[in-house]
Amino acid sequence: MYRAIFTDIDGTLFRQDLTIGEKTKTAIRKAHSKGIAIVLTSGRYITGMIRAQEQLDVPVIYAAINGALIKSGETYLREKRIEKAAYMKAAEHLKGKVSSLIAFCETRFAIDSDDEWYNLQTKICGDEGVRMDITDPDEVLRRTGEKPYKILVKDNDRRKIEKLMEELKEMLGKSAKVISSSWNNFEILPWGIDKTDALDIVSKHLGIDISQTMAFGDWDNDAGMIAKAGLGIAMANGSEEAKKAAAFITLSNDEDGIAHALERFSVI
């Protein structure tokens, strides 16, 4: 019997139009009514995840910023921010080389980009960020009122993204983690952070075993969580790494893949 469903948001729970399909909403509500905990696991910050919770209209646990910030109600289960030295080294190396640099805090974001990327980010998160040079985390704190957890890097040149990822991995070593969460981005996170940790932390909080968890995801940063869950499921639109980690590949996010899997495994 499964007692918790962990799901990524973008490319998994959300369709391409940033809405949740009616079949998926109904399926998750049925699961919740049976006492199954719903855990949203995302690279987004809390405010950017709330729009998913509002569409589902059920209580959720937030595993935000790829597990760096985990929150159940008003209880913080984890808070881990990127070290200042690693943050500044990465930001200074990247400035002027990519289309957009974004600092994610708990409920706000700061962004250094042109109008196209700023408008896209506000659409994705449903929130207006602070436009500024994000290279100094102390200035981000001053302008947003919150310390940053990570840097999100965006550019539509995939070759550039891959090259910069390799440069940052070598430069930062074990002072920060560098991982991609979509074809046109990568993230610079606190070292040791992974969505996989959310399975352990939230399961302990709920008093359940990992074998009683399901996990849904679509990209490389979901692979560890998918592999470790009692039942790990990748979306048909997912990356090869996510699919390799999965026990089952469901339909795409635009085809209510989560609902299909919950029905397929008689969860609802």
Short mmCIF file of N, CA and C in Angstrom, two decimals, residues 130-212:
data_model
loop_
_atom_site.label_atom_id
_atom_site.label_comp_id
_atom_site.label_asym_id
_atom_site.label_seq_id
_atom_site.Cartn_x
_atom_site.Cartn_y
_atom_site.Cartn_z
N VAL A 130 12.45 40.37 -8.39
CA VAL A 130 13.20 41.62 -8.29
C VAL A 130 14.27 41.61 -9.38
N ARG A 131 14.23 42.61 -10.24
CA ARG A 131 15.22 42.69 -11.32
C ARG A 131 16.48 43.36 -10.79
N MET A 132 17.61 42.64 -10.87
CA MET A 132 18.84 43.16 -10.28
C MET A 132 20.02 42.29 -10.69
N ASP A 133 21.23 42.78 -10.43
CA ASP A 133 22.44 42.00 -10.55
C ASP A 133 22.46 41.05 -9.36
N ILE A 134 22.46 39.74 -9.62
CA ILE A 134 22.30 38.79 -8.51
C ILE A 134 23.62 38.24 -7.98
N THR A 135 24.76 38.80 -8.45
CA THR A 135 26.05 38.20 -8.11
C THR A 135 26.43 38.28 -6.64
N ASP A 136 25.85 39.22 -5.89
CA ASP A 136 26.16 39.35 -4.46
C ASP A 136 24.95 38.86 -3.65
N PRO A 137 25.06 37.72 -2.95
CA PRO A 137 23.92 37.20 -2.19
C PRO A 137 23.47 38.13 -1.07
N ASP A 138 24.37 38.95 -0.55
CA ASP A 138 23.99 39.91 0.49
C ASP A 138 23.07 40.99 -0.08
N GLU A 139 23.32 41.36 -1.34
CA GLU A 139 22.47 42.34 -2.00
C GLU A 139 21.11 41.72 -2.34
N VAL A 140 21.11 40.43 -2.68
CA VAL A 140 19.84 39.73 -2.90
C VAL A 140 19.01 39.73 -1.63
N LEU A 141 19.67 39.47 -0.50
CA LEU A 141 18.98 39.52 0.79
C LEU A 141 18.42 40.90 1.07
N ARG A 142 19.20 41.92 0.79
CA ARG A 142 18.76 43.29 1.05
C ARG A 142 17.55 43.66 0.20
N ARG A 143 17.56 43.23 -1.07
CA ARG A 143 16.50 43.63 -2.00
C ARG A 143 15.24 42.76 -1.88
N THR A 144 15.40 41.50 -1.52
CA THR A 144 14.23 40.60 -1.44
C THR A 144 13.77 40.34 -0.02
N GLY A 145 14.67 40.55 0.95
CA GLY A 145 14.36 40.24 2.34
C GLY A 145 14.63 38.79 2.70
N GLU A 146 15.20 38.02 1.75
CA GLU A 146 15.47 36.61 1.99
C GLU A 146 16.82 36.20 1.40
N LYS A 147 17.48 35.25 2.04
CA LYS A 147 18.74 34.74 1.54
C LYS A 147 18.49 33.74 0.41
N PRO A 148 19.33 33.73 -0.63
CA PRO A 148 19.13 32.78 -1.73
C PRO A 148 19.57 31.36 -1.37
N TYR A 149 18.83 30.40 -1.93
CA TYR A 149 19.17 28.99 -1.77
C TYR A 149 20.01 28.48 -2.94
N LYS A 150 19.73 29.01 -4.16
CA LYS A 150 20.40 28.49 -5.35
C LYS A 150 20.43 29.54 -6.44
N ILE A 151 21.19 29.24 -7.49
CA ILE A 151 21.20 30.02 -8.73
C ILE A 151 20.65 29.15 -9.85
N LEU A 152 19.70 29.68 -10.60
CA LEU A 152 19.17 29.00 -11.77
C LEU A 152 19.72 29.72 -13.01
N VAL A 153 20.31 28.96 -13.92
CA VAL A 153 20.94 29.49 -15.13
C VAL A 153 20.11 29.09 -16.33
N LYS A 154 19.74 30.07 -17.18
CA LYS A 154 18.92 29.76 -18.36
C LYS A 154 19.52 30.32 -19.64
N ASP A 155 19.48 29.48 -20.69
CA ASP A 155 19.92 29.90 -22.01
C ASP A 155 19.43 28.84 -23.00
N ASN A 156 18.97 29.26 -24.16
CA ASN A 156 18.44 28.31 -25.14
C ASN A 156 19.50 27.64 -26.00
N ASP A 157 20.77 27.95 -25.75
CA ASP A 157 21.88 27.30 -26.45
C ASP A 157 22.33 26.11 -25.60
N ARG A 158 21.88 24.91 -25.95
CA ARG A 158 22.17 23.72 -25.14
C ARG A 158 23.66 23.43 -25.08
N ARG A 159 24.39 23.66 -26.17
CA ARG A 159 25.83 23.41 -26.16
C ARG A 159 26.52 24.33 -25.15
N LYS A 160 26.09 25.57 -25.11
CA LYS A 160 26.65 26.50 -24.14
C LYS A 160 26.34 26.05 -22.72
N ILE A 161 25.10 25.62 -22.50
CA ILE A 161 24.68 25.14 -21.17
C ILE A 161 25.58 23.98 -20.74
N GLU A 162 25.79 23.02 -21.62
CA GLU A 162 26.60 21.85 -21.27
C GLU A 162 28.04 22.23 -20.99
N LYS A 163 28.59 23.14 -21.80
CA LYS A 163 29.97 23.59 -21.60
C LYS A 163 30.12 24.30 -20.26
N LEU A 164 29.19 25.20 -19.94
CA LEU A 164 29.27 25.93 -18.68
C LEU A 164 29.06 25.01 -17.48
N MET A 165 28.20 24.02 -17.63
CA MET A 165 28.01 23.06 -16.54
C MET A 165 29.33 22.36 -16.20
N GLU A 166 30.04 21.92 -17.23
CA GLU A 166 31.32 21.24 -17.00
C GLU A 166 32.34 22.18 -16.37
N GLU A 167 32.36 23.43 -16.81
CA GLU A 167 33.29 24.40 -16.23
C GLU A 167 32.98 24.62 -14.75
N LEU A 168 31.69 24.76 -14.43
CA LEU A 168 31.30 25.00 -13.04
C LEU A 168 31.56 23.80 -12.15
N LYS A 169 31.33 22.61 -12.66
CA LYS A 169 31.59 21.40 -11.87
C LYS A 169 33.06 21.33 -11.48
N GLU A 170 33.93 21.62 -12.45
CA GLU A 170 35.37 21.60 -12.17
C GLU A 170 35.76 22.73 -11.23
N MET A 171 35.21 23.90 -11.43
CA MET A 171 35.54 25.07 -10.64
C MET A 171 35.07 24.96 -9.19
N LEU A 172 33.85 24.46 -9.00
CA LEU A 172 33.24 24.45 -7.67
C LEU A 172 33.55 23.18 -6.88
N GLY A 173 33.88 22.10 -7.57
CA GLY A 173 34.17 20.86 -6.87
C GLY A 173 33.03 20.46 -5.95
N LYS A 174 33.34 20.21 -4.68
CA LYS A 174 32.33 19.79 -3.71
C LYS A 174 31.80 20.95 -2.87
N SER A 175 31.99 22.16 -3.37
CA SER A 175 31.43 23.31 -2.64
C SER A 175 30.01 23.61 -3.07
N ALA A 176 29.59 23.05 -4.22
CA ALA A 176 28.23 23.25 -4.70
C ALA A 176 27.90 22.14 -5.70
N LYS A 177 26.62 21.88 -5.88
CA LYS A 177 26.18 20.86 -6.83
C LYS A 177 25.65 21.54 -8.09
N VAL A 178 26.03 21.01 -9.25
CA VAL A 178 25.59 21.55 -10.54
C VAL A 178 24.79 20.46 -11.24
N ILE A 179 23.52 20.76 -11.56
CA ILE A 179 22.65 19.75 -12.18
C ILE A 179 21.63 20.42 -13.09
N SER A 180 21.24 19.72 -14.14
CA SER A 180 20.25 20.25 -15.08
C SER A 180 18.85 19.78 -14.68
N SER A 181 17.87 20.68 -14.83
CA SER A 181 16.47 20.31 -14.57
C SER A 181 15.59 20.52 -15.80
N SER A 182 16.21 20.89 -16.94
CA SER A 182 15.52 21.00 -18.22
C SER A 182 16.57 21.20 -19.30
N TRP A 183 16.16 21.10 -20.56
CA TRP A 183 17.13 21.17 -21.66
C TRP A 183 17.82 22.53 -21.75
N ASN A 184 17.16 23.59 -21.26
CA ASN A 184 17.73 24.94 -21.42
C ASN A 184 18.17 25.56 -20.11
N ASN A 185 18.52 24.74 -19.12
CA ASN A 185 18.96 25.33 -17.85
C ASN A 185 19.90 24.41 -17.09
N PHE A 186 20.52 24.96 -16.07
CA PHE A 186 21.12 24.15 -15.02
C PHE A 186 21.06 24.95 -13.73
N GLU A 187 21.26 24.25 -12.62
CA GLU A 187 21.12 24.85 -11.30
C GLU A 187 22.39 24.67 -10.50
N ILE A 188 22.68 25.64 -9.67
CA ILE A 188 23.82 25.57 -8.75
C ILE A 188 23.24 25.55 -7.34
N LEU A 189 23.35 24.40 -6.71
CA LEU A 189 22.70 24.10 -5.44
C LEU A 189 23.72 23.89 -4.33
N PRO A 190 23.27 23.88 -3.08
CA PRO A 190 24.17 23.48 -1.99
C PRO A 190 24.70 22.07 -2.25
N TRP A 191 25.92 21.82 -1.90
CA TRP A 191 26.52 20.49 -2.11
C TRP A 191 25.72 19.44 -1.32
N GLY A 192 25.50 18.29 -1.96
CA GLY A 192 24.81 17.19 -1.29
C GLY A 192 23.31 17.22 -1.41
N ILE A 193 22.76 18.26 -2.05
CA ILE A 193 21.30 18.38 -2.16
C ILE A 193 20.80 17.55 -3.34
N ASP A 194 19.70 16.84 -3.11
CA ASP A 194 19.07 16.05 -4.16
C ASP A 194 17.62 15.81 -3.77
N LYS A 195 16.75 15.69 -4.76
CA LYS A 195 15.35 15.38 -4.47
C LYS A 195 15.21 14.05 -3.74
N THR A 196 16.19 13.17 -3.94
CA THR A 196 16.17 11.87 -3.26
C THR A 196 16.06 12.05 -1.75
N ASP A 197 16.72 13.07 -1.23
CA ASP A 197 16.70 13.31 0.22
C ASP A 197 15.28 13.54 0.73
N ALA A 198 14.42 14.12 -0.12
CA ALA A 198 13.05 14.39 0.29
C ALA A 198 12.32 13.09 0.64
N LEU A 199 12.65 12.02 -0.06
CA LEU A 199 12.03 10.72 0.25
C LEU A 199 12.35 10.32 1.69
N ASP A 200 13.63 10.42 2.05
CA ASP A 200 14.04 10.04 3.41
C ASP A 200 13.45 10.97 4.46
N ILE A 201 13.59 12.26 4.23
CA ILE A 201 13.18 13.25 5.24
C ILE A 201 11.67 13.25 5.44
N VAL A 202 10.92 13.25 4.35
CA VAL A 202 9.45 13.29 4.46
C VAL A 202 8.91 11.96 4.96
N SER A 203 9.48 10.85 4.50
CA SER A 203 9.02 9.54 4.98
C SER A 203 9.21 9.41 6.48
N LYS A 204 10.35 9.86 6.98
CA LYS A 204 10.59 9.85 8.43
C LYS A 204 9.58 10.73 9.14
N HIS A 205 9.30 11.90 8.57
CA HIS A 205 8.33 12.84 9.15
C HIS A 205 6.94 12.21 9.21
N LEU A 206 6.59 11.44 8.18
CA LEU A 206 5.26 10.81 8.12
C LEU A 206 5.20 9.48 8.86
N GLY A 207 6.37 8.95 9.20
CA GLY A 207 6.41 7.66 9.88
C GLY A 207 6.11 6.49 8.97
N ILE A 208 6.58 6.58 7.72
CA ILE A 208 6.35 5.51 6.76
C ILE A 208 7.68 5.01 6.21
N ASP A 209 7.62 3.87 5.51
CA ASP A 209 8.82 3.28 4.90
C ASP A 209 8.94 3.75 3.45
N ILE A 210 10.18 3.81 2.95
CA ILE A 210 10.41 4.23 1.57
C ILE A 210 9.63 3.34 0.59
N SER A 211 9.45 2.07 0.94
CA SER A 211 8.73 1.15 0.06
C SER A 211 7.27 1.57 -0.13
N GLN A 212 6.78 2.44 0.72
CA GLN A 212 5.39 2.89 0.64
C GLN A 212 5.24 4.20 -0.13
#
